Short mmCIF file of C-alpha atoms in Angstrom, two decimals:
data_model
loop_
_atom_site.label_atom_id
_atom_site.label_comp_id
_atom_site.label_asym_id
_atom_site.label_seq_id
_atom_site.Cartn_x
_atom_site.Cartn_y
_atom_site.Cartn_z
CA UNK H 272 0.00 0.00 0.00
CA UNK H 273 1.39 3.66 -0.72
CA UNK H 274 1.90 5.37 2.52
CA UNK H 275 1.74 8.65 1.42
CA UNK H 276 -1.63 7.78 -0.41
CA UNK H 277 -3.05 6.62 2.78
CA UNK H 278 -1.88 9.45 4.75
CA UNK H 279 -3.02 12.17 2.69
CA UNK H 280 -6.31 10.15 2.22
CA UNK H 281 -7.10 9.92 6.47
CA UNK H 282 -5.79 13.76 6.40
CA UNK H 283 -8.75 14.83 3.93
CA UNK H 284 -11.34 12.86 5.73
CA UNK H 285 -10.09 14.41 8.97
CA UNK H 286 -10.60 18.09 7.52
CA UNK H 287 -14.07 16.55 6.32
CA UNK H 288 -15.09 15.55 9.33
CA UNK H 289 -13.35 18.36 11.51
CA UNK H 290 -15.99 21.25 9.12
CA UNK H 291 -12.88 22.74 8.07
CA UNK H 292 -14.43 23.98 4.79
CA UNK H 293 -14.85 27.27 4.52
CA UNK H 294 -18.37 29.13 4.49
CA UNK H 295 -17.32 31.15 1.69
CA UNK H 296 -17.70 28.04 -0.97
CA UNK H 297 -17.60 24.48 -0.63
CA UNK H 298 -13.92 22.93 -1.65
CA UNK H 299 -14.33 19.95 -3.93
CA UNK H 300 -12.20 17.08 -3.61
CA UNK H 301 -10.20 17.49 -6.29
CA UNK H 302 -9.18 21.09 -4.48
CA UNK H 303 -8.16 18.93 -1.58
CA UNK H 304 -6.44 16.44 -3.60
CA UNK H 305 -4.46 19.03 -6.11
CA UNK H 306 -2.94 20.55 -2.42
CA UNK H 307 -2.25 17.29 -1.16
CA UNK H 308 0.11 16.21 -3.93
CA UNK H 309 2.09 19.70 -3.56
CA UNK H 310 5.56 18.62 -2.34
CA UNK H 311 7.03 21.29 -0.35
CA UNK H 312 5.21 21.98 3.16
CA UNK H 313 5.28 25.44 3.45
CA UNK H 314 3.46 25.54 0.53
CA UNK H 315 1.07 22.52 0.84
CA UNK H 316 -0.43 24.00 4.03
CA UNK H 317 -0.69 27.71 2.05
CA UNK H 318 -3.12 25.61 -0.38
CA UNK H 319 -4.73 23.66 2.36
CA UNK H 320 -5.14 26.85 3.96
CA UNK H 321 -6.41 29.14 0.90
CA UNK H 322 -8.60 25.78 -0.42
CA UNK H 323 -10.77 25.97 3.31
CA UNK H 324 -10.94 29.77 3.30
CA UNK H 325 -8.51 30.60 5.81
CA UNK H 326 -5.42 33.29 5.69
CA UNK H 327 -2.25 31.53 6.10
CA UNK H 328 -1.72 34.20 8.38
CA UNK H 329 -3.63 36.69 11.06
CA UNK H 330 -3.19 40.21 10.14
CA UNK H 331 -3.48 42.87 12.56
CA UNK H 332 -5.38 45.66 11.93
CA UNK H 333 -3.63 48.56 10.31
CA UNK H 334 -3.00 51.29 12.75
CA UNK H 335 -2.79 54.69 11.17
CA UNK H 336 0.55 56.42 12.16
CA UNK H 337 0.15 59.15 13.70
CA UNK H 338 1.64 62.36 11.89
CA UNK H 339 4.87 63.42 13.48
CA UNK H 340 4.08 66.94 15.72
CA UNK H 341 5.09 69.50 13.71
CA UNK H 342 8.24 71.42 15.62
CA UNK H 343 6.48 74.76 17.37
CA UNK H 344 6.99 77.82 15.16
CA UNK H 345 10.06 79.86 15.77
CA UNK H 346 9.53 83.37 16.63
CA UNK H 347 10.89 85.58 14.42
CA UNK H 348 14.58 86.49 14.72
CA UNK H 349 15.90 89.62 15.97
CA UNK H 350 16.50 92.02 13.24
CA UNK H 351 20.81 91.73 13.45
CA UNK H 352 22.49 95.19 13.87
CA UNK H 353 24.45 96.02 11.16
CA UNK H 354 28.44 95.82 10.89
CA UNK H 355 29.52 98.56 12.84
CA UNK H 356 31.62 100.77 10.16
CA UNK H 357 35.34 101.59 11.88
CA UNK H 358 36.53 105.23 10.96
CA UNK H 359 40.34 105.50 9.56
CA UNK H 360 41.65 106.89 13.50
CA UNK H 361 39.46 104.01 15.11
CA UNK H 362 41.20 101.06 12.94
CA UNK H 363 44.73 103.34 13.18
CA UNK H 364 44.30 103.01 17.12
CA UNK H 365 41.72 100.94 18.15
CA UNK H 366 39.56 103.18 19.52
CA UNK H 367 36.51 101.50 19.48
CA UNK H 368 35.33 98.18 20.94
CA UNK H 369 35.73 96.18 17.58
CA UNK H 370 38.58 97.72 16.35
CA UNK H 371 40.75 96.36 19.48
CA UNK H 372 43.42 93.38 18.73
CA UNK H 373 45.07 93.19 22.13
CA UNK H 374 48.97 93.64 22.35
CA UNK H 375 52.18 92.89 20.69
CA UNK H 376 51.05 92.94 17.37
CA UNK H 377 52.92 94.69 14.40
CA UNK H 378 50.80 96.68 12.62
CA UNK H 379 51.43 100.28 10.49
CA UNK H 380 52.19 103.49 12.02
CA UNK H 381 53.47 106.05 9.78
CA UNK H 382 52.72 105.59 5.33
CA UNK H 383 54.74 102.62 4.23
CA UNK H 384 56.28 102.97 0.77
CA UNK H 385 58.81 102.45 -1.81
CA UNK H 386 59.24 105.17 -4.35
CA UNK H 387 61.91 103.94 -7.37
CA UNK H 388 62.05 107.15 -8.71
CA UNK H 389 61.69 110.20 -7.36
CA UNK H 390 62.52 114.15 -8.63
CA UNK H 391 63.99 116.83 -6.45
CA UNK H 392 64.89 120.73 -8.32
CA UNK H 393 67.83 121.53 -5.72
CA UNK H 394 69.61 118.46 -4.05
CA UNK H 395 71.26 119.22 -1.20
CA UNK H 396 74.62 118.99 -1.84
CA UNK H 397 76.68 121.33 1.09
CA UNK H 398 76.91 118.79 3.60
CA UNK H 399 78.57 116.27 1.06
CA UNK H 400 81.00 118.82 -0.24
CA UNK H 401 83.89 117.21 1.77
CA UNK H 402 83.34 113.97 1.09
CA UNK H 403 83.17 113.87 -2.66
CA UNK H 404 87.05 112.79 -3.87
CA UNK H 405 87.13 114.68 -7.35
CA UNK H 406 85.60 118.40 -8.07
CA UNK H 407 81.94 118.30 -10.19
CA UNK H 408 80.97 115.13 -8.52
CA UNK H 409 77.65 115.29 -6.56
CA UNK H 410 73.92 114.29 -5.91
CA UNK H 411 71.85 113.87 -8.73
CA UNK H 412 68.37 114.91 -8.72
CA UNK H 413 66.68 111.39 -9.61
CA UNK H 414 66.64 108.91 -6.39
CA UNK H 415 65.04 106.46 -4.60
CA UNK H 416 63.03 106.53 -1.28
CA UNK H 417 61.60 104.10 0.97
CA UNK H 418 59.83 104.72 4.19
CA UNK H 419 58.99 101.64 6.69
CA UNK H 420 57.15 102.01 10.02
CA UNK H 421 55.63 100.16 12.30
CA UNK H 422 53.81 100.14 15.99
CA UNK H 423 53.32 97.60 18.64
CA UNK H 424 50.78 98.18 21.42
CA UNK H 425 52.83 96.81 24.48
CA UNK H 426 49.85 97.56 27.22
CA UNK H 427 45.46 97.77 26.35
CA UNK H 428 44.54 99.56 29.29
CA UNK H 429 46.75 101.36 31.01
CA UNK H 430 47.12 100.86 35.33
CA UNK H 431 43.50 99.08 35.02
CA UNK H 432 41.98 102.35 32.96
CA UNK H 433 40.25 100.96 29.35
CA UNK H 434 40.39 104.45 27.88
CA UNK H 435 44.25 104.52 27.94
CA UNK H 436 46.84 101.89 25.82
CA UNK H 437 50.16 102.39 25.36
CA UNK H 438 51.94 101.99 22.36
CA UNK H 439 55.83 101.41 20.68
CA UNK H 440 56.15 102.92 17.09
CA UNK H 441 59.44 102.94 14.83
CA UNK H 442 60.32 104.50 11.54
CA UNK H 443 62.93 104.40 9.13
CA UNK H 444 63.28 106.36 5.87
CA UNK H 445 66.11 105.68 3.26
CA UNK H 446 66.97 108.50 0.50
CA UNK H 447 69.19 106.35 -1.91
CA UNK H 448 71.39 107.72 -4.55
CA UNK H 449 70.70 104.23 -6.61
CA UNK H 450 71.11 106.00 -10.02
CA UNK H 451 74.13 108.32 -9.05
CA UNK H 452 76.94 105.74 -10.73
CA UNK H 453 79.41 108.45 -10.31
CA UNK H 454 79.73 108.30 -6.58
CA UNK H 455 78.68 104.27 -5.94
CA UNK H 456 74.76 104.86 -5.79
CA UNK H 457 75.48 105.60 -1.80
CA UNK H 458 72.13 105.89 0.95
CA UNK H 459 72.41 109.64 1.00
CA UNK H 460 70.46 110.13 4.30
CA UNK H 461 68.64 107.79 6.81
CA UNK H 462 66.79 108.57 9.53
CA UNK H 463 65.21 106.54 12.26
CA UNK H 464 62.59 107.12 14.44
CA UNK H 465 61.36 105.76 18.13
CA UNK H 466 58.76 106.43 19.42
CA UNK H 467 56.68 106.29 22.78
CA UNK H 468 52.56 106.73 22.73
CA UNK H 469 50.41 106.75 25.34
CA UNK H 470 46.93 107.06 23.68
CA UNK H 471 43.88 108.18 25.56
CA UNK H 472 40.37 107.77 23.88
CA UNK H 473 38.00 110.71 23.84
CA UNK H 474 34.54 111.41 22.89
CA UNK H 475 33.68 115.64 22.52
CA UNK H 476 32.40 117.74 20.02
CA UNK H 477 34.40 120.42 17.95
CA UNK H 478 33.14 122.40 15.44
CA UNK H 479 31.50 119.37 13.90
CA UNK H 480 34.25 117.10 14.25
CA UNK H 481 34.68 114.53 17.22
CA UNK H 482 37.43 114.24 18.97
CA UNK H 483 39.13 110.70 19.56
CA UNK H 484 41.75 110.42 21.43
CA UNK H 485 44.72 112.41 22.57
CA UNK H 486 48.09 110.83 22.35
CA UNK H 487 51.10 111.74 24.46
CA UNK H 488 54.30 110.84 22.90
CA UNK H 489 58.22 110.70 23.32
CA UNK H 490 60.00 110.98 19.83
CA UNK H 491 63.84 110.30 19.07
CA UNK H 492 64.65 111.23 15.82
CA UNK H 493 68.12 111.13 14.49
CA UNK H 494 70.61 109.92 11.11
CA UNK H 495 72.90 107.79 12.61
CA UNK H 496 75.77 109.65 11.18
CA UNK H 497 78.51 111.72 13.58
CA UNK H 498 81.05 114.20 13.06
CA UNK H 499 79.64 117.14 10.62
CA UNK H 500 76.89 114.88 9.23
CA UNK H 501 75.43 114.10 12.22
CA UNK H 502 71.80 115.61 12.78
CA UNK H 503 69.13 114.42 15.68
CA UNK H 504 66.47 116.06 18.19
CA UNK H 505 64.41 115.04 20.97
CA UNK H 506 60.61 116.09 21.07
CA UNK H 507 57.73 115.54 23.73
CA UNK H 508 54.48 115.99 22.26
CA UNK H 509 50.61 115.82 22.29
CA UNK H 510 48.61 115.20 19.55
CA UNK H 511 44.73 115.60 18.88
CA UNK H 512 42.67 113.26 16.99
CA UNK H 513 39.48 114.41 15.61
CA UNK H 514 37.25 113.52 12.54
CA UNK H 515 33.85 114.10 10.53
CA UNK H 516 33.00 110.97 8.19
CA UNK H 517 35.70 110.35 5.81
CA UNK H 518 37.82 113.64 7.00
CA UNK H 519 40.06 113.17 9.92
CA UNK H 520 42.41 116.39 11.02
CA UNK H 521 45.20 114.85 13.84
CA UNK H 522 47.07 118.48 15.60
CA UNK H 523 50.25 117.85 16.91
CA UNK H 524 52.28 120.71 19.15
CA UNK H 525 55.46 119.55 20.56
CA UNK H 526 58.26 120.89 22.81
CA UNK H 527 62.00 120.31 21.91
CA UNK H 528 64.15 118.61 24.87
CA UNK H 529 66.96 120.76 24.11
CA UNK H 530 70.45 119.00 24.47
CA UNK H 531 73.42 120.68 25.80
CA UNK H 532 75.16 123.21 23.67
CA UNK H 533 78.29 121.65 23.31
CA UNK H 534 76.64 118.35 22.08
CA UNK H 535 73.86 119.83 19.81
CA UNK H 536 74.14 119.70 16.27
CA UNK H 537 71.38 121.03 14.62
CA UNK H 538 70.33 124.06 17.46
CA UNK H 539 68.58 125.94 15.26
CA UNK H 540 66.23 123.07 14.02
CA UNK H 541 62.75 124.55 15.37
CA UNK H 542 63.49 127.47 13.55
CA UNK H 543 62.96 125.45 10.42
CA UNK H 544 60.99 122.45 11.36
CA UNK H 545 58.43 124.73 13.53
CA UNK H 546 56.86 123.69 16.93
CA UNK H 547 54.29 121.34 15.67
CA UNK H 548 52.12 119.91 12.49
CA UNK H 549 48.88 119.56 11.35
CA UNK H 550 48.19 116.69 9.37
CA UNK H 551 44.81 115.87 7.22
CA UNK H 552 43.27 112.54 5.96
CA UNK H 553 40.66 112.07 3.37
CA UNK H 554 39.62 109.04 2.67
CA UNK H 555 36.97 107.90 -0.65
CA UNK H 556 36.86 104.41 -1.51
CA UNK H 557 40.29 102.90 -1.83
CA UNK H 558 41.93 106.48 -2.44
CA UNK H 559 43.19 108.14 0.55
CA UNK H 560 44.51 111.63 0.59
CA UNK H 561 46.81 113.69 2.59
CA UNK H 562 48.40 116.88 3.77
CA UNK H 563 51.18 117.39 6.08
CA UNK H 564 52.04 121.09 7.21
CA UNK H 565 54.33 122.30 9.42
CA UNK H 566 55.73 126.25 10.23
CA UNK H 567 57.51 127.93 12.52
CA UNK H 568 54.99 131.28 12.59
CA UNK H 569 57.66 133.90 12.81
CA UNK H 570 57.91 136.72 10.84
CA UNK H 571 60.17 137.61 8.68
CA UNK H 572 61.52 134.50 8.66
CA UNK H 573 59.11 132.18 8.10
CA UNK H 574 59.91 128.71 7.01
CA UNK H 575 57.80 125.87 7.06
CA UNK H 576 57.34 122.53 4.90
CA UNK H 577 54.12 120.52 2.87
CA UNK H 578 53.79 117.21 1.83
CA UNK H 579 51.01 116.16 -0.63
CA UNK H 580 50.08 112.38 -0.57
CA UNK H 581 47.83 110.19 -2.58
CA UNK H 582 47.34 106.12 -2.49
CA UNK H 583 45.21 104.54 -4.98
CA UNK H 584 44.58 100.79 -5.89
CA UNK H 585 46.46 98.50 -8.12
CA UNK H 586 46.19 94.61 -7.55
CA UNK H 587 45.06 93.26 -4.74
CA UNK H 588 45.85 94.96 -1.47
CA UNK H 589 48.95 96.92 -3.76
CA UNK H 590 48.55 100.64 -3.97
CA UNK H 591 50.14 103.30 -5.73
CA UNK H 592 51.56 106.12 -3.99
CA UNK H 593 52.13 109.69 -5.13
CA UNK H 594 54.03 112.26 -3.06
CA UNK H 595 54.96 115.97 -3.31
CA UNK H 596 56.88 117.73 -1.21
CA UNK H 597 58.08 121.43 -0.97
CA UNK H 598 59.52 123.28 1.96
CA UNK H 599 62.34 122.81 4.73
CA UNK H 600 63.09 119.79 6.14
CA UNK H 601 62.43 116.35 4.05
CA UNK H 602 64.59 114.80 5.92
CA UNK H 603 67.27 115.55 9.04
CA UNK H 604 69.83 116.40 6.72
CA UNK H 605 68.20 118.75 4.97
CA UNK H 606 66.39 120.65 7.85
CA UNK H 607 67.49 123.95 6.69
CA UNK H 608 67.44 123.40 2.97
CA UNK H 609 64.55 124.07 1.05
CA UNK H 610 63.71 122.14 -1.99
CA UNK H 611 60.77 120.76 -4.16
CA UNK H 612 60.20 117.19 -5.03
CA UNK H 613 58.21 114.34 -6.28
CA UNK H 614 57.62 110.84 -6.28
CA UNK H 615 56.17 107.54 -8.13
CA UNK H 616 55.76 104.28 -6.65
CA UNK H 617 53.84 101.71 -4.24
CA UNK H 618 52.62 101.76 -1.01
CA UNK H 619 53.14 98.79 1.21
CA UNK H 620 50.82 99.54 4.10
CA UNK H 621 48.86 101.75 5.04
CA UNK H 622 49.76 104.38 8.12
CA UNK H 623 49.24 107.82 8.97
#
C-alpha cells in the first residue's frame, strides 16, 4: 500500500469531518487532492489553507501612524544690527570696541612705501661737499626713497583704565642715490625714528568734528651719522585726533628737549621744522589723501614745509603712492634746505 496515499487520504477525511471547509464556498475534492500532492510543506499547508478559506496568516489591523508633531513655530529672529563701520583713527588706534586686537602685534604706524624714482629741483649737496674725492661730482636729482614704520601696542589699558593703551612705534626712511653711478649709488640720508605713545580715547564735540583720542608721545629722531653729518632732536608731544566721516584732522604741538650746547648739532632746528604739524586725511573708496604742514609762525623768517600724498589701488591689497613735497626739512639732513620734489611708486601699508 502507498503510505503517502493513505496518509493524505485519512488527512482529507479528517478536515471533512473536523468542518474545516470554509463558508465562503464548498472545496471539492479534487481542491483537496491538487494541495495534497504539492511537495514542499510550506506551501502545501498555504493551499490547504487558501482551499478551506482561511489566511495563512492573522493580520493585525492597520493602525494609522500618527503624523509626526510639527516642531512649534520659531519666533521671528531679531533684526541683526548692522556691521559697525570703523573710521580711519578708530582702525589706526583701536579706539573702538571692535577695532581692538590686544597687544604685541605689528601693525602700520606712519605711510609705508617704496618710491623707485623720485625728482627733487635743488639736491642738497653742502653737507657732502667734503666727502666727494674729485671736483663736479655730486647728488643727482633722480633717487630712490623708501619709508617703513611700524607700531606695537605693548599695554590695552593702562594701570587698570580701558580708555588709555600704550603703544611702541618705529620708523625708518632711506633716501638712496641708486642711479648716481658716479659716486657708488650711496644711501644719502637715513633717519630713524622711536617712538613712545600713550593714547587716551575721547569722545567731545568740535566744530563738527569729534574728537578721539589724545596721544602723548616721546620721539627720538636722528641719522645715525657723527662728526659734521650728524643731525638728531628730541621732542615731547601731544597730539589731537578728531574727525567728521571720511575727513580726519590729527594736531600735533610739541616741545624740543633741548640738548646741551656743546653736544647739539642742529640748534637751530625749530626754527625750520616749527613747533608742531597739522596733518589731514581724506579718505573715498580705496583712495586716501593727505596733507602734512608744518611752520615755525615767525615773521620775517618764516619757514615751514608741505607734503602732498595720494594712495590709490592697483592689484590686490597693492597701492600706488604719489608724493609731493616742498619746503624745509624732508629729511634731518636737509632741515634747513629748502627744496621741491616728487615721487612715483607703491605703497606697502597703510599708516598715517
Amino acid at each position: 500500500m502507498n503510505f503517502s496515499r493513505l496518509s493524505s487520504g485519512l488527512l482529507l477525511l479528517a478536515l471533512l469531518g473536523g468542518g474545516l471547509a470554509g463558508p465562503a464556498r464548498a472545496a471539492s475534492t479534487a481542491d483537496w487532492e491538487g494541495c495534497s500532492a504539492i511537495p514542499a510543506d510550506a506551501e502545501r499547508l498555504a493551499c490547504y489553507d487558501r482551499v478551506s478559506g482561511r489566511s495563512q496568516l492573522e493580520t493585525a489591523p492597520r493602525v494609522e501612524a500618527e503624523p509626526a508633531p510639527q516642531p512649534a513655530a520659531a519666533p521671528p529672529l531679531a533684526q541683526l544690527p548692522e556691521p559697525k563701520l570703523l573710521s580711519a583713527l578708530s582702525r589706526h588706534w583701536e579706539l573702538d570696541d571692535e577695532a581692538k586686537q590686544g597687544a604685541f602685534l605689528f601693525q602700520p604706524h606712519r605711510p609705508n612705501y617704496f618710491l623707485p624714482v623720485k625728482y627733487s629741483n635743488a639736491p642738497n649737496d653742502s653737507p657732502f661737499r667734503n666727502t666727494f674725492a674729485q671736483p663736479g661730482l655730486g647728488l643727482e636729482n633722480i633717487e630712490t626713497e623708501l619709508q617703513l614704520s611700524f607700531k606695537i601696542k605693548a599695554m590695552q589699558g593702562v594701570f587698570g583704565h580701558d580708555n588709555a593703551d600704550l603703544w611702541f612705534g618705529y620708523t625708518a626712511t632711506s633716501f638712496w642715490q641708486a642711479y648716481n653711478h658716479s659716486i657708488s649709488s650711496p644711501f644719502r640720508e637715513n633717519n630713524y625714528e622711536p617712538e613712545a605713545m600713550l593714547v587716551y580715547r575721547t569722545n567731545y564735540e568740535l566744530a563738527g568734528f569729534r574728537g578721539r583720542f589724545i596721544n602723548f608721545g616721546l620721539s627720538h629722531q636722528s641719522n645715525g651719522r657723527g662728526e659734521g653729518l650728524s643731525r638728531s632732536w628730541n621732542r615731547a608731544y601731544a597730539q589731537f585726533g578728531l574727525e567728521r566721516g571720511n575727513l580726519a584732522l590729527l594736531v600735533r604741538p610739541w616741545i624740543r628737549i633741548h640738548e646741551n650746547r656743546g653736544s647739539d648739532d642742529n640748534p637751530d632746528i625749530e626754527d625750520y621744522m616749527g613747533h608742531g604739524d597739522l596733518l589731514v586725511v581724506y579718505s573715498k573708496g580705496r583712495n586716501a589723501y593727505s596733507l602734512l604742514l608744518r611752520n615755525n609762525f615767525k615773521s620775517p623768517d618764516n619757514r615751514g614745509a608741505l607734503k602732498l600724498n595720494w594712495s590709490f589701488p592697483l592689484i590686490g591689497r597693492l597701492k600706488g603712492y604719489v608724493q609731493y613735497f616742498n619746503g624745509y626739512g624732508e629729511s634731518l639732513i636737509d632741515y634747513n634746505h629748502r627744496q621741491q620734489s616728487l615721487g612715483l611708486g607703491v605703497s606697502l601699508a597703510e599708516g598715517m
